[in-house]
Every structure is written in structure tokens, then in C-alpha cells.
PDB file of C-alpha atoms and ligand atoms in Angstrom:
ATOM      1  CA  ALA S   1       3.907 -13.993  16.030  1.00 82.00           C
ATOM      2  CA  ARG S   2       4.727 -10.417  17.031  1.00 84.00           C
ATOM      3  CA  LYS S   3       7.546 -11.617  19.325  1.00 92.00           C
ATOM      4  CA  ALA S   4       8.882 -14.024  16.695  1.00 93.00           C
ATOM      5  CA  MET S   5       8.993 -11.203  14.146  1.00 91.00           C
ATOM      6  CA  LYS S   6      10.710  -8.855  16.625  1.00 93.00           C
ATOM      7  CA  ASP S   7      13.314 -11.532  17.459  1.00 95.00           C
ATOM      8  CA  TYR S   8      13.901 -12.234  13.773  1.00 96.00           C
ATOM      9  CA  LEU S   9      14.433  -8.563  12.906  1.00 96.00           C
ATOM     10  CA  LEU S  10      16.712  -7.965  15.909  1.00 96.00           C
ATOM     11  CA  GLN S  11      18.751 -10.984  14.860  1.00 97.00           C
ATOM     12  CA  GLN S  12      19.116  -9.493  11.386  1.00 96.00           C
ATOM     13  CA  ILE S  13      20.322  -6.211  12.869  1.00 96.00           C
ATOM     14  CA  ASP S  14      22.724  -8.037  15.236  1.00 96.00           C
ATOM     15  CA  ASN S  15      24.167 -10.128  12.382  1.00 96.00           C
ATOM     16  CA  ARG S  16      25.011  -6.955  10.506  1.00 96.00           C
ATOM     17  CA  ARG S  17      26.603  -5.398  13.609  1.00 95.00           C
ATOM     18  CA  ALA S  18      28.658  -8.577  14.092  1.00 95.00           C
ATOM     19  CA  THR S  19      29.893  -8.382  10.485  1.00 96.00           C
ATOM     20  CA  LEU S  20      30.961  -4.769  11.019  1.00 95.00           C
ATOM     21  CA  ALA S  21      32.785  -5.743  14.223  1.00 94.00           C
ATOM     22  CA  GLU S  22      34.621  -8.573  12.399  1.00 95.00           C
ATOM     23  CA  HIS S  23      35.975  -5.914  10.034  1.00 94.00           C
ATOM     24  CA  ASN S  24      36.908  -3.578  12.895  1.00 94.00           C
ATOM     25  CA  LEU S  25      34.164  -1.144  12.006  1.00 93.00           C
ATOM     26  CA  PRO S  26      32.191   0.505  14.816  1.00 91.00           C
ATOM     27  CA  PRO S  27      28.487  -0.405  15.055  1.00 86.00           C
ATOM     28  CA  GLU S  28      27.627   3.269  14.573  1.00 81.00           C
ATOM     29  CA  THR S  29      29.340   3.494  11.188  1.00 86.00           C
ATOM     30  CA  THR S  30      27.510   5.417   8.492  1.00 84.00           C
ATOM     31  CA  ASP S  31      30.102   4.509   5.840  1.00 88.00           C
ATOM     32  CA  PRO S  32      28.028   3.875   2.677  1.00 90.00           C
ATOM     33  CA  THR S  33      30.729   1.708   1.058  1.00 93.00           C
ATOM     34  CA  VAL S  34      29.775  -1.204   3.331  1.00 95.00           C
ATOM     35  CA  VAL S  35      26.377  -1.404   1.604  1.00 95.00           C
ATOM     36  CA  GLY S  36      26.310  -4.184  -0.958  1.00 95.00           C
ATOM     37  CA  THR S  37      29.848  -5.262   0.033  1.00 95.00           C
ATOM     38  CA  LEU S  38      30.066  -6.267   3.714  1.00 95.00           C
ATOM     39  CA  LEU S  39      26.362  -5.836   4.345  1.00 96.00           C
ATOM     40  CA  PRO S  40      23.419  -6.753   2.131  1.00 96.00           C
ATOM     41  CA  ASP S  41      21.996  -3.832   0.172  1.00 97.00           C
ATOM     42  CA  ASP S  42      18.558  -3.899   1.755  1.00 95.00           C
ATOM     43  CA  VAL S  43      16.205  -1.878   3.889  1.00 94.00           C
ATOM     44  CA  ILE S  44      17.485  -3.368   7.183  1.00 95.00           C
ATOM     45  CA  THR S  45      21.018  -2.205   6.386  1.00 96.00           C
ATOM     46  CA  GLY S  46      19.630   1.181   5.328  1.00 94.00           C
ATOM     47  CA  ILE S  47      17.855   1.618   8.653  1.00 95.00           C
ATOM     48  CA  LEU S  48      20.904   0.372  10.602  1.00 95.00           C
ATOM     49  CA  LEU S  49      23.208   2.949   8.979  1.00 94.00           C
ATOM     50  CA  ALA S  50      20.698   5.802   8.880  1.00 93.00           C
ATOM     51  CA  GLU S  51      21.236   9.019  10.766  1.00 91.00           C
ATOM     52  CA  VAL S  52      18.331  11.290  11.607  1.00 90.00           C
ATOM     53  CA  ASP S  53      19.049  14.840  12.783  1.00 92.00           C
ATOM     54  CA  GLY S  54      22.703  13.913  13.311  1.00 90.00           C
ATOM     55  CA  ARG S  55      22.105  10.834  15.475  1.00 91.00           C
ATOM     56  CA  LYS S  56      21.791   7.111  14.894  1.00 92.00           C
ATOM     57  CA  LEU S  57      18.480   5.439  15.609  1.00 94.00           C
ATOM     58  CA  GLY S  58      17.925   3.137  18.583  1.00 95.00           C
ATOM     59  CA  ASP S  59      16.904  -0.481  18.042  1.00 96.00           C
ATOM     60  CA  ASP S  60      13.368   0.285  19.270  1.00 96.00           C
ATOM     61  CA  GLU S  61      13.001   2.945  16.600  1.00 96.00           C
ATOM     62  CA  ARG S  62      14.455   0.595  13.983  1.00 96.00           C
ATOM     63  CA  LEU S  63      11.962  -2.101  14.919  1.00 96.00           C
ATOM     64  CA  VAL S  64       9.023   0.317  14.683  1.00 94.00           C
ATOM     65  CA  MET S  65      10.115   1.309  11.183  1.00 93.00           C
ATOM     66  CA  LEU S  66      10.676  -2.234   9.987  1.00 94.00           C
ATOM     67  CA  ASN S  67       7.333  -3.312  11.409  1.00 91.00           C
ATOM     68  CA  GLN S  68       5.567  -0.442   9.737  1.00 90.00           C
ATOM     69  CA  LEU S  69       7.097  -1.416   6.425  1.00 90.00           C
ATOM     70  CA  LEU S  70       5.963  -5.007   6.883  1.00 88.00           C
ATOM     71  CA  VAL S  71       2.461  -4.245   8.122  1.00 85.00           C
ATOM     72  CA  GLY S  72       1.922  -1.257   5.824  1.00 88.00           C
ATOM     73  CA  GLY S  73       2.905  -3.267   2.797  1.00 88.00           C
ATOM     74  CA  ASN S  74       1.106  -6.497   3.503  1.00 90.00           C
ATOM     75  CA  GLU S  75      -2.641  -6.245   3.987  1.00 92.00           C
ATOM     76  CA  THR S  76      -2.921  -3.110   1.847  1.00 96.00           C
ATOM     77  CA  THR S  77      -1.621  -4.793  -1.285  1.00 97.00           C
ATOM     78  CA  THR S  78      -3.695  -7.912  -0.568  1.00 97.00           C
ATOM     79  CA  SER S  79      -6.746  -5.630  -0.365  1.00 97.00           C
ATOM     80  CA  LEU S  80      -5.856  -3.985  -3.655  1.00 98.00           C
ATOM     81  CA  LEU S  81      -5.797  -7.405  -5.306  1.00 98.00           C
ATOM     82  CA  THR S  82      -9.047  -8.674  -3.781  1.00 98.00           C
ATOM     83  CA  ASN S  83     -10.849  -5.389  -4.531  1.00 98.00           C
ATOM     84  CA  LEU S  84      -9.584  -5.368  -8.098  1.00 98.00           C
ATOM     85  CA  PHE S  85     -10.649  -8.945  -8.881  1.00 98.00           C
ATOM     86  CA  TRP S  86     -13.971  -8.416  -7.115  1.00 98.00           C
ATOM     87  CA  ARG S  87     -14.876  -5.432  -9.352  1.00 98.00           C
ATOM     88  CA  LEU S  88     -13.687  -7.160 -12.520  1.00 98.00           C
ATOM     89  CA  LEU S  89     -15.491 -10.414 -11.764  1.00 98.00           C
ATOM     90  CA  GLU S  90     -18.686  -8.681 -10.665  1.00 97.00           C
ATOM     91  CA  LYS S  91     -19.036  -7.643 -14.304  1.00 97.00           C
ATOM     92  CA  PRO S  92     -17.481 -10.512 -16.265  1.00 97.00           C
ATOM     93  CA  GLU S  93     -17.281  -8.340 -19.394  1.00 97.00           C
ATOM     94  CA  LEU S  94     -14.758  -6.139 -17.547  1.00 98.00           C
ATOM     95  CA  TYR S  95     -12.667  -9.185 -16.664  1.00 98.00           C
ATOM     96  CA  GLN S  96     -12.705 -10.253 -20.312  1.00 98.00           C
ATOM     97  CA  GLN S  97     -11.775  -6.762 -21.486  1.00 98.00           C
ATOM     98  CA  VAL S  98      -8.704  -6.714 -19.225  1.00 98.00           C
ATOM     99  CA  ARG S  99      -7.815 -10.304 -20.097  1.00 98.00           C
ATOM    100  CA  ASP S 100      -7.819  -9.415 -23.808  1.00 98.00           C
ATOM    101  CA  ASP S 101      -6.034  -6.077 -23.540  1.00 98.00           C
ATOM    102  CA  PRO S 102      -2.945  -5.824 -21.278  1.00 97.00           C
ATOM    103  CA  SER S 103      -2.838  -2.071 -21.851  1.00 96.00           C
ATOM    104  CA  LEU S 104      -5.853  -1.851 -19.521  1.00 97.00           C
ATOM    105  CA  ASP S 105      -3.937  -3.328 -16.562  1.00 97.00           C
ATOM    106  CA  VAL S 106      -2.731   0.034 -15.291  1.00 97.00           C
ATOM    107  CA  ILE S 107      -6.134   1.698 -15.692  1.00 97.00           C
ATOM    108  CA  ALA S 108      -7.859  -1.183 -13.888  1.00 98.00           C
ATOM    109  CA  ILE S 109      -5.374  -1.017 -10.990  1.00 98.00           C
ATOM    110  CA  GLU S 110      -5.601   2.772 -10.602  1.00 98.00           C
ATOM    111  CA  GLU S 111      -9.400   2.662 -10.897  1.00 98.00           C
ATOM    112  CA  SER S 112      -9.495   0.007  -8.175  1.00 98.00           C
ATOM    113  CA  LEU S 113      -7.268   2.138  -5.927  1.00 98.00           C
ATOM    114  CA  ARG S 114      -9.578   5.104  -6.533  1.00 98.00           C
ATOM    115  CA  MET S 115     -12.907   3.384  -6.170  1.00 98.00           C
ATOM    116  CA  ASP S 116     -11.953   0.912  -3.408  1.00 98.00           C
ATOM    117  CA  SER S 117      -9.117   2.595  -1.535  1.00 98.00           C
ATOM    118  CA  PRO S 118      -7.523  -0.069   0.712  1.00 98.00           C
ATOM    119  CA  VAL S 119      -6.784   2.598   3.332  1.00 97.00           C
ATOM    120  CA  LEU S 120     -10.073   4.463   3.700  1.00 97.00           C
ATOM    121  CA  GLY S 121      -8.656   7.043   6.064  1.00 96.00           C
ATOM    122  CA  LEU S 122      -6.043   7.830   8.703  1.00 94.00           C
ATOM    123  CA  TYR S 123      -5.976  10.181  11.668  1.00 93.00           C
ATOM    124  CA  ARG S 124      -3.991  13.365  11.939  1.00 90.00           C
ATOM    125  CA  THR S 125      -3.360  15.674  14.909  1.00 93.00           C
ATOM    126  CA  ASN S 126      -2.759  19.232  13.754  1.00 90.00           C
ATOM    127  CA  THR S 127       0.057  20.929  15.633  1.00 93.00           C
ATOM    128  CA  GLU S 128      -1.354  24.439  15.186  1.00 95.00           C
ATOM    129  CA  GLU S 129      -4.711  26.080  14.569  1.00 96.00           C
ATOM    130  CA  THR S 130      -5.518  25.993  10.894  1.00 94.00           C
ATOM    131  CA  VAL S 131      -8.299  26.885   8.469  1.00 96.00           C
ATOM    132  CA  PHE S 132      -9.034  24.164   5.944  1.00 90.00           C
ATOM    133  CA  ASP S 133     -11.594  24.717   3.217  1.00 89.00           C
ATOM    134  CA  GLY S 134     -13.202  27.486   5.295  1.00 95.00           C
ATOM    135  CA  VAL S 135     -13.385  25.424   8.492  1.00 94.00           C
ATOM    136  CA  MET S 136     -11.331  26.467  11.534  1.00 96.00           C
ATOM    137  CA  ILE S 137      -9.622  23.471  13.152  1.00 96.00           C
ATOM    138  CA  PRO S 138      -8.287  24.188  16.671  1.00 96.00           C
ATOM    139  CA  GLU S 139      -4.752  23.132  17.617  1.00 96.00           C
ATOM    140  CA  ARG S 140      -4.343  19.441  18.518  1.00 95.00           C
ATOM    141  CA  SER S 141      -7.660  18.299  17.062  1.00 96.00           C
ATOM    142  CA  LYS S 142      -8.014  14.744  15.872  1.00 94.00           C
ATOM    143  CA  VAL S 143      -8.860  14.888  12.207  1.00 92.00           C
ATOM    144  CA  MET S 144      -9.523  11.952   9.954  1.00 92.00           C
ATOM    145  CA  ALA S 145      -8.201  12.309   6.434  1.00 91.00           C
ATOM    146  CA  THR S 146     -10.600  10.165   4.435  1.00 95.00           C
ATOM    147  CA  PHE S 147      -8.754   9.188   1.272  1.00 97.00           C
ATOM    148  CA  GLY S 148     -11.696   6.961   0.300  1.00 98.00           C
ATOM    149  CA  ALA S 149     -14.142   9.889   0.317  1.00 97.00           C
ATOM    150  CA  ALA S 150     -11.762  12.155  -1.611  1.00 97.00           C
ATOM    151  CA  ASN S 151     -11.482   9.445  -4.245  1.00 98.00           C
ATOM    152  CA  ARG S 152     -15.255   9.549  -4.775  1.00 98.00           C
ATOM    153  CA  ASP S 153     -15.443  13.357  -4.973  1.00 97.00           C
ATOM    154  CA  PRO S 154     -17.917  14.180  -7.787  1.00 97.00           C
ATOM    155  CA  ASP S 155     -16.136  17.505  -8.428  1.00 96.00           C
ATOM    156  CA  ILE S 156     -13.026  15.561  -9.415  1.00 96.00           C
ATOM    157  CA  PHE S 157     -14.271  12.259 -10.831  1.00 97.00           C
ATOM    158  CA  GLU S 158     -17.064  11.733 -13.326  1.00 96.00           C
ATOM    159  CA  GLU S 159     -19.573   9.145 -12.077  1.00 97.00           C
ATOM    160  CA  PRO S 160     -17.413   8.548  -8.985  1.00 98.00           C
ATOM    161  CA  ASP S 161     -19.352   5.494  -7.785  1.00 98.00           C
ATOM    162  CA  THR S 162     -18.899   3.594 -11.040  1.00 97.00           C
ATOM    163  CA  PHE S 163     -15.890   1.357 -11.770  1.00 98.00           C
ATOM    164  CA  ARG S 164     -14.851   2.347 -15.288  1.00 97.00           C
ATOM    165  CA  LEU S 165     -12.019   1.229 -17.537  1.00 97.00           C
ATOM    166  CA  ASP S 166     -12.408   4.186 -19.891  1.00 96.00           C
ATOM    167  CA  ARG S 167     -11.271   6.938 -17.526  1.00 95.00           C
ATOM    168  CA  ASP S 168      -8.811   9.508 -18.740  1.00 93.00           C
ATOM    169  CA  PRO S 169      -5.396   8.700 -17.160  1.00 90.00           C
ATOM    170  CA  ASP S 170      -5.067  12.392 -16.174  1.00 91.00           C
ATOM    171  CA  GLU S 171      -8.321  12.158 -14.220  1.00 93.00           C
ATOM    172  CA  LEU S 172      -7.261   8.892 -12.571  1.00 94.00           C
ATOM    173  CA  ARG S 173      -3.907  10.302 -11.490  1.00 93.00           C
ATOM    174  CA  LYS S 174      -5.791  12.570  -9.078  1.00 96.00           C
ATOM    175  CA  HIS S 175      -6.698   9.786  -6.661  1.00 98.00           C
ATOM    176  CA  VAL S 176      -5.098   9.920  -3.219  1.00 98.00           C
ATOM    177  CA  ALA S 177      -5.203   6.235  -2.240  1.00 98.00           C
ATOM    178  CA  PHE S 178      -1.520   6.450  -1.272  1.00 97.00           C
ATOM    179  CA  GLY S 179      -1.949   9.699   0.655  1.00 96.00           C
ATOM    180  CA  LEU S 180      -0.451  13.041  -0.221  1.00 92.00           C
ATOM    181  CA  GLY S 181       2.512  15.169   0.811  1.00 90.00           C
ATOM    182  CA  HIS S 182       5.220  14.298   3.344  1.00 89.00           C
ATOM    183  CA  HIS S 183       3.809  10.908   4.281  1.00 90.00           C
ATOM    184  CA  PHE S 184       2.994   9.746   0.753  1.00 95.00           C
ATOM    185  CA  CYS S 185       3.251   5.960   0.761  1.00 95.00           C
ATOM    186  CA  PRO S 186       6.835   4.836   0.045  1.00 92.00           C
ATOM    187  CA  GLY S 187       5.499   1.460  -1.156  1.00 94.00           C
ATOM    188  CA  ALA S 188       3.195   2.862  -3.853  1.00 97.00           C
ATOM    189  CA  GLN S 189       5.282   1.772  -6.825  1.00 96.00           C
ATOM    190  CA  LEU S 190       6.033  -1.635  -5.321  1.00 95.00           C
ATOM    191  CA  SER S 191       2.360  -2.421  -4.758  1.00 97.00           C
ATOM    192  CA  ARG S 192       1.445  -1.186  -8.248  1.00 97.00           C
ATOM    193  CA  LEU S 193       4.064  -3.514  -9.699  1.00 97.00           C
ATOM    194  CA  GLU S 194       2.897  -6.448  -7.571  1.00 97.00           C
ATOM    195  CA  ALA S 195      -0.697  -5.834  -8.672  1.00 98.00           C
ATOM    196  CA  LYS S 196       0.326  -5.663 -12.328  1.00 98.00           C
ATOM    197  CA  ILE S 197       2.206  -8.949 -12.167  1.00 98.00           C
ATOM    198  CA  ALA S 198      -0.580 -10.693 -10.244  1.00 98.00           C
ATOM    199  CA  LEU S 199      -3.352  -9.378 -12.484  1.00 98.00           C
ATOM    200  CA  ARG S 200      -1.680 -10.548 -15.702  1.00 98.00           C
ATOM    201  CA  ALA S 201      -0.721 -13.931 -14.242  1.00 98.00           C
ATOM    202  CA  VAL S 202      -4.279 -14.626 -13.067  1.00 98.00           C
ATOM    203  CA  VAL S 203      -6.163 -13.454 -16.171  1.00 98.00           C
ATOM    204  CA  GLU S 204      -3.853 -15.495 -18.390  1.00 97.00           C
ATOM    205  CA  ARG S 205      -3.925 -18.657 -16.304  1.00 97.00           C
ATOM    206  CA  PHE S 206      -7.622 -18.441 -15.402  1.00 98.00           C
ATOM    207  CA  PRO S 207      -9.373 -16.932 -18.405  1.00 96.00           C
ATOM    208  CA  LYS S 208     -12.730 -18.228 -17.183  1.00 96.00           C
ATOM    209  CA  LEU S 209     -12.464 -17.162 -13.558  1.00 98.00           C
ATOM    210  CA  ARG S 210     -15.772 -16.223 -11.896  1.00 97.00           C
ATOM    211  CA  LEU S 211     -17.183 -15.329  -8.511  1.00 98.00           C
ATOM    212  CA  ASP S 212     -18.487 -18.200  -6.447  1.00 97.00           C
ATOM    213  CA  GLY S 213     -20.364 -16.725  -3.501  1.00 96.00           C
ATOM    214  CA  GLU S 214     -20.445 -13.597  -1.382  1.00 96.00           C
ATOM    215  CA  PRO S 215     -17.087 -12.092  -0.402  1.00 97.00           C
ATOM    216  CA  GLN S 216     -16.543 -10.936   3.179  1.00 98.00           C
ATOM    217  CA  ARG S 217     -14.804  -7.686   4.000  1.00 97.00           C
ATOM    218  CA  ILE S 218     -11.878  -7.363   6.375  1.00 96.00           C
ATOM    219  CA  GLU S 219     -13.003  -6.074   9.742  1.00 94.00           C
ATOM    220  CA  ALA S 220     -10.868  -3.006  10.486  1.00 92.00           C
ATOM    221  CA  PHE S 221     -13.161  -0.029   9.813  1.00 93.00           C
ATOM    222  CA  LEU S 222     -10.345   2.121   8.428  1.00 93.00           C
ATOM    223  CA  LEU S 223      -9.340  -0.483   5.879  1.00 95.00           C
ATOM    224  CA  TRP S 224     -11.241  -1.777   2.863  1.00 97.00           C
ATOM    225  CA  GLY S 225     -10.528  -5.135   1.337  1.00 98.00           C
ATOM    226  CA  LYS S 226     -11.831  -8.683   1.228  1.00 97.00           C
ATOM    227  CA  ARG S 227     -11.117 -11.288   3.878  1.00 96.00           C
ATOM    228  CA  THR S 228     -12.584 -13.909   1.551  1.00 97.00           C
ATOM    229  CA  LEU S 229     -13.283 -13.774  -2.180  1.00 98.00           C
ATOM    230  CA  PRO S 230     -14.646 -17.146  -3.302  1.00 98.00           C
ATOM    231  CA  VAL S 231     -13.929 -17.874  -6.981  1.00 98.00           C
ATOM    232  CA  CYS S 232     -14.073 -20.854  -9.294  1.00 98.00           C
ATOM    233  CA  TRP S 233     -13.105 -21.622 -12.892  1.00 96.00           C
ATOM    234  CA  ASP S 234     -13.921 -24.108 -15.639  1.00 87.00           C
TER     235      ASP S 234
HETATM  236  C1  LIG J   1      -2.113  -0.853  -2.314  1.00 72.42           C
HETATM  237  C2  LIG J   1      -1.159  -0.816  -1.419  1.00 72.42           C
HETATM  238  C3  LIG J   1      -0.950   0.337  -0.456  1.00 72.42           C
HETATM  239  C4  LIG J   1      -1.789   1.350  -0.091  1.00 72.42           C
HETATM  240  C5  LIG J   1      -3.218   1.621  -0.568  1.00 72.42           C
HETATM  241  C6  LIG J   1      -1.076   2.183   0.856  1.00 72.42           C
HETATM  242  C7  LIG J   1      -1.591   3.328   1.421  1.00 72.42           C
HETATM  243  C8  LIG J   1      -0.880   4.150   2.250  1.00 72.42           C
HETATM  244  C9  LIG J   1      -1.391   5.375   2.804  1.00 72.42           C
HETATM  245  C10 LIG J   1      -2.769   5.955   2.549  1.00 72.42           C
HETATM  246  C11 LIG J   1      -0.403   5.894   3.580  1.00 72.42           C
HETATM  247  C12 LIG J   1      -0.468   7.131   4.437  1.00 72.42           C
HETATM  248  C13 LIG J   1      -0.108   8.361   3.778  1.00 72.42           C
HETATM  249  C14 LIG J   1      -0.357   9.513   4.714  1.00 72.42           C
HETATM  250  O1  LIG J   1      -0.301   9.345   5.950  1.00 72.42           O
HETATM  251  O2  LIG J   1      -0.599  10.565   4.180  1.00 72.42           O
HETATM  252  C15 LIG J   1       0.721   4.991   3.534  1.00 72.42           C
HETATM  253  C16 LIG J   1       1.899   5.178   4.229  1.00 72.42           C
HETATM  254  C17 LIG J   1       2.868   4.213   4.318  1.00 72.42           C
HETATM  255  N1  LIG J   1       2.964   3.053   3.587  1.00 72.42           N
HETATM  256 FE1  LIG J   1       1.633   2.397   2.238  1.00 72.42          FE
HETATM  257  N2  LIG J   1       0.174   1.649   1.051  1.00 72.42           N
HETATM  258  C18 LIG J   1       0.303   0.522   0.261  1.00 72.42           C
HETATM  259  C19 LIG J   1       1.427  -0.275   0.133  1.00 72.42           C
HETATM  260  C20 LIG J   1       2.564  -0.159   0.876  1.00 72.42           C
HETATM  261  C21 LIG J   1       3.745  -0.999   0.748  1.00 72.42           C
HETATM  262  C22 LIG J   1       3.908  -2.120  -0.282  1.00 72.42           C
HETATM  263  C23 LIG J   1       4.617  -0.586   1.709  1.00 72.42           C
HETATM  264  C24 LIG J   1       5.997  -1.090   2.056  1.00 72.42           C
HETATM  265  C25 LIG J   1       6.673  -1.958   1.362  1.00 72.42           C
HETATM  266  C26 LIG J   1       4.002   0.518   2.420  1.00 72.42           C
HETATM  267  C27 LIG J   1       4.575   1.196   3.478  1.00 72.42           C
HETATM  268  C28 LIG J   1       4.095   2.382   3.983  1.00 72.42           C
HETATM  269  C29 LIG J   1       4.776   3.154   5.020  1.00 72.42           C
HETATM  270  C30 LIG J   1       6.077   2.782   5.722  1.00 72.42           C
HETATM  271  C31 LIG J   1       4.011   4.305   5.215  1.00 72.42           C
HETATM  272  C32 LIG J   1       4.296   5.457   6.178  1.00 72.42           C
HETATM  273  C33 LIG J   1       4.960   6.592   5.445  1.00 72.42           C
HETATM  274  C34 LIG J   1       5.154   7.816   6.314  1.00 72.42           C
HETATM  275  O3  LIG J   1       4.477   7.986   7.336  1.00 72.42           O
HETATM  276  O4  LIG J   1       6.011   8.657   5.959  1.00 72.42           O
HETATM  277  N3  LIG J   1       2.777   0.752   1.878  1.00 72.42           N
HETATM  278  N4  LIG J   1       0.421   3.942   2.701  1.00 72.42           N
END
């Protein structure tokens, strides 16, 4: 599957290069007027035309980026959905509340991201010695930034281990399920939108949805979501 995906993406890049060549444009063009005219206005074109520090990217670098977008955006959003429905269906009154009040969609999604962060943590290597919260971290240490733990910090969130639909939006905004700073997730708004659409579609079409057995978690220890979430409806 990995090879098939690589071949597919390379083909997409090559097709765009061929189109440029047909119009006597060099493959290393950065001319933005080709976007949405000669070439589709999409992320593959964006990465093909991009320049970083005054140079074009190589195909290997392009493939890494495109893969990261695909992988980073796939299982994470699936986990958000399974975690969200799991919490709502565990307490059927919560499911009903959301079903009856679309204004709760956003709260339910953000509360799910906080309480059940799909990416529990990621590693960092610090490039220089640093003191963080009173702890000295030597240069080139491996540090794990645990977003999941931060999102259950009792100094920030009231009753952090409880899934609540009555949280103040200002409190909820403090979760770091999408990271923080330079590497903040570029797909955050897309996954929020996907979750909103999916949540409304399911609660409206399956008003009597309920759990039907024990869910199983996905295996990767850094990630948190359900591999299976058995449900049934009347
Ligand atoms: C609920 C869904 C998602 C969650 C919980 C999530 C979470 C995260 C987290 C925690 C990071 C790391 C931030 C850091 O290193 O500080 C990240 C980075 C990233 N995410 Fe997401 N993500 C989600 C959806 C998506 C989607 C839909 C896409 C793409 C369409 C995506 C693409 C990426 C990429 C490319 C990065 C790397 C950014 C960088 O290093 O600068 N993610 N995401």
C-alpha cells in the first residue's frame, strides 16, 4: 500500500510537471498564476511550486510532506469521531442532549479533544540546554510532550477526568490536542469541520444509537482512539 501511494503521488507530481512543459514553463517555476489555471489549486500543486529558503524541494521531500498530510489527517480524525461517540453513548443522556441541541456540537467536539486527545504525546529533541518549569533539560534530550496529560491538568480544567457539556468555552479553548506553537496542527480546522458534519449526520439519522459491546482501542501507545466501537440502533 505504501508503494502504491508513493507511485500515485509521484504520478500526480509528474502530471503537473508535464502540463507545465506543454506550456513551455520550466518544472522549477514558482509562478503563482498557474495555480487554478494550468494546474489544479490543491496541496500537491502548492508543494510542487513551493520554495523553502530560496530553493525548490526535491521529490523525496515532497513525498514526505504529502504522506504526513495523509497519515496525520487520517487516523487522528477517525479517533476523534470514535472517542466522541463513545463518550456520548456511554451516557445516553449526553447523546440525547447533543441530538436535541445542535449548539452543543462544538462543545462536545472540543471536550472530546480535551478529554480523549487522539495524539496523546509526541517526542521532541531540544537543540540547546533549557530550563522548563524549574527543570533543567540538557541539550539533545528526548522529551515527550504529553498533550493528553496537559489536557487533564487540574490547575486548568475543573473536574478534568469528567466529560462535561457545560464547560465554559474559554476554559475549553485551553486544550492542546492540536499541539502548540510552530508545529500547531495545520489540519485542526478541517478535522473540527469533519467532526461537526459527522456528528450532526449521525445523531439525526440514528436518534436511538447505543453501544453494543466493549470497544477496543487502537494499539499505538502514543495515539488514543477506538479500533472498534460496536453500536446498534432500533
Ligand atoms: C482530530 C484530528 C487531529 C489531531 C488530534 C491532530 C493532532 C496533531 C498534533 C498534536 C500535532 C503536532 C503538533 C506539535 O508537534 O506540536 C499535529 C501536527 C500535524 N498535523 Fe494534525 N491532527 C489532527 C488532524 C490533522 C489533519 C486533518 C491533518 C491534515 C489534513 C493533519 C496534519 C498534520 C501535519 C502535517 C502536522 C505536522 C505539522 C508540523 O510539524 O508543522 N492533522 N497534529
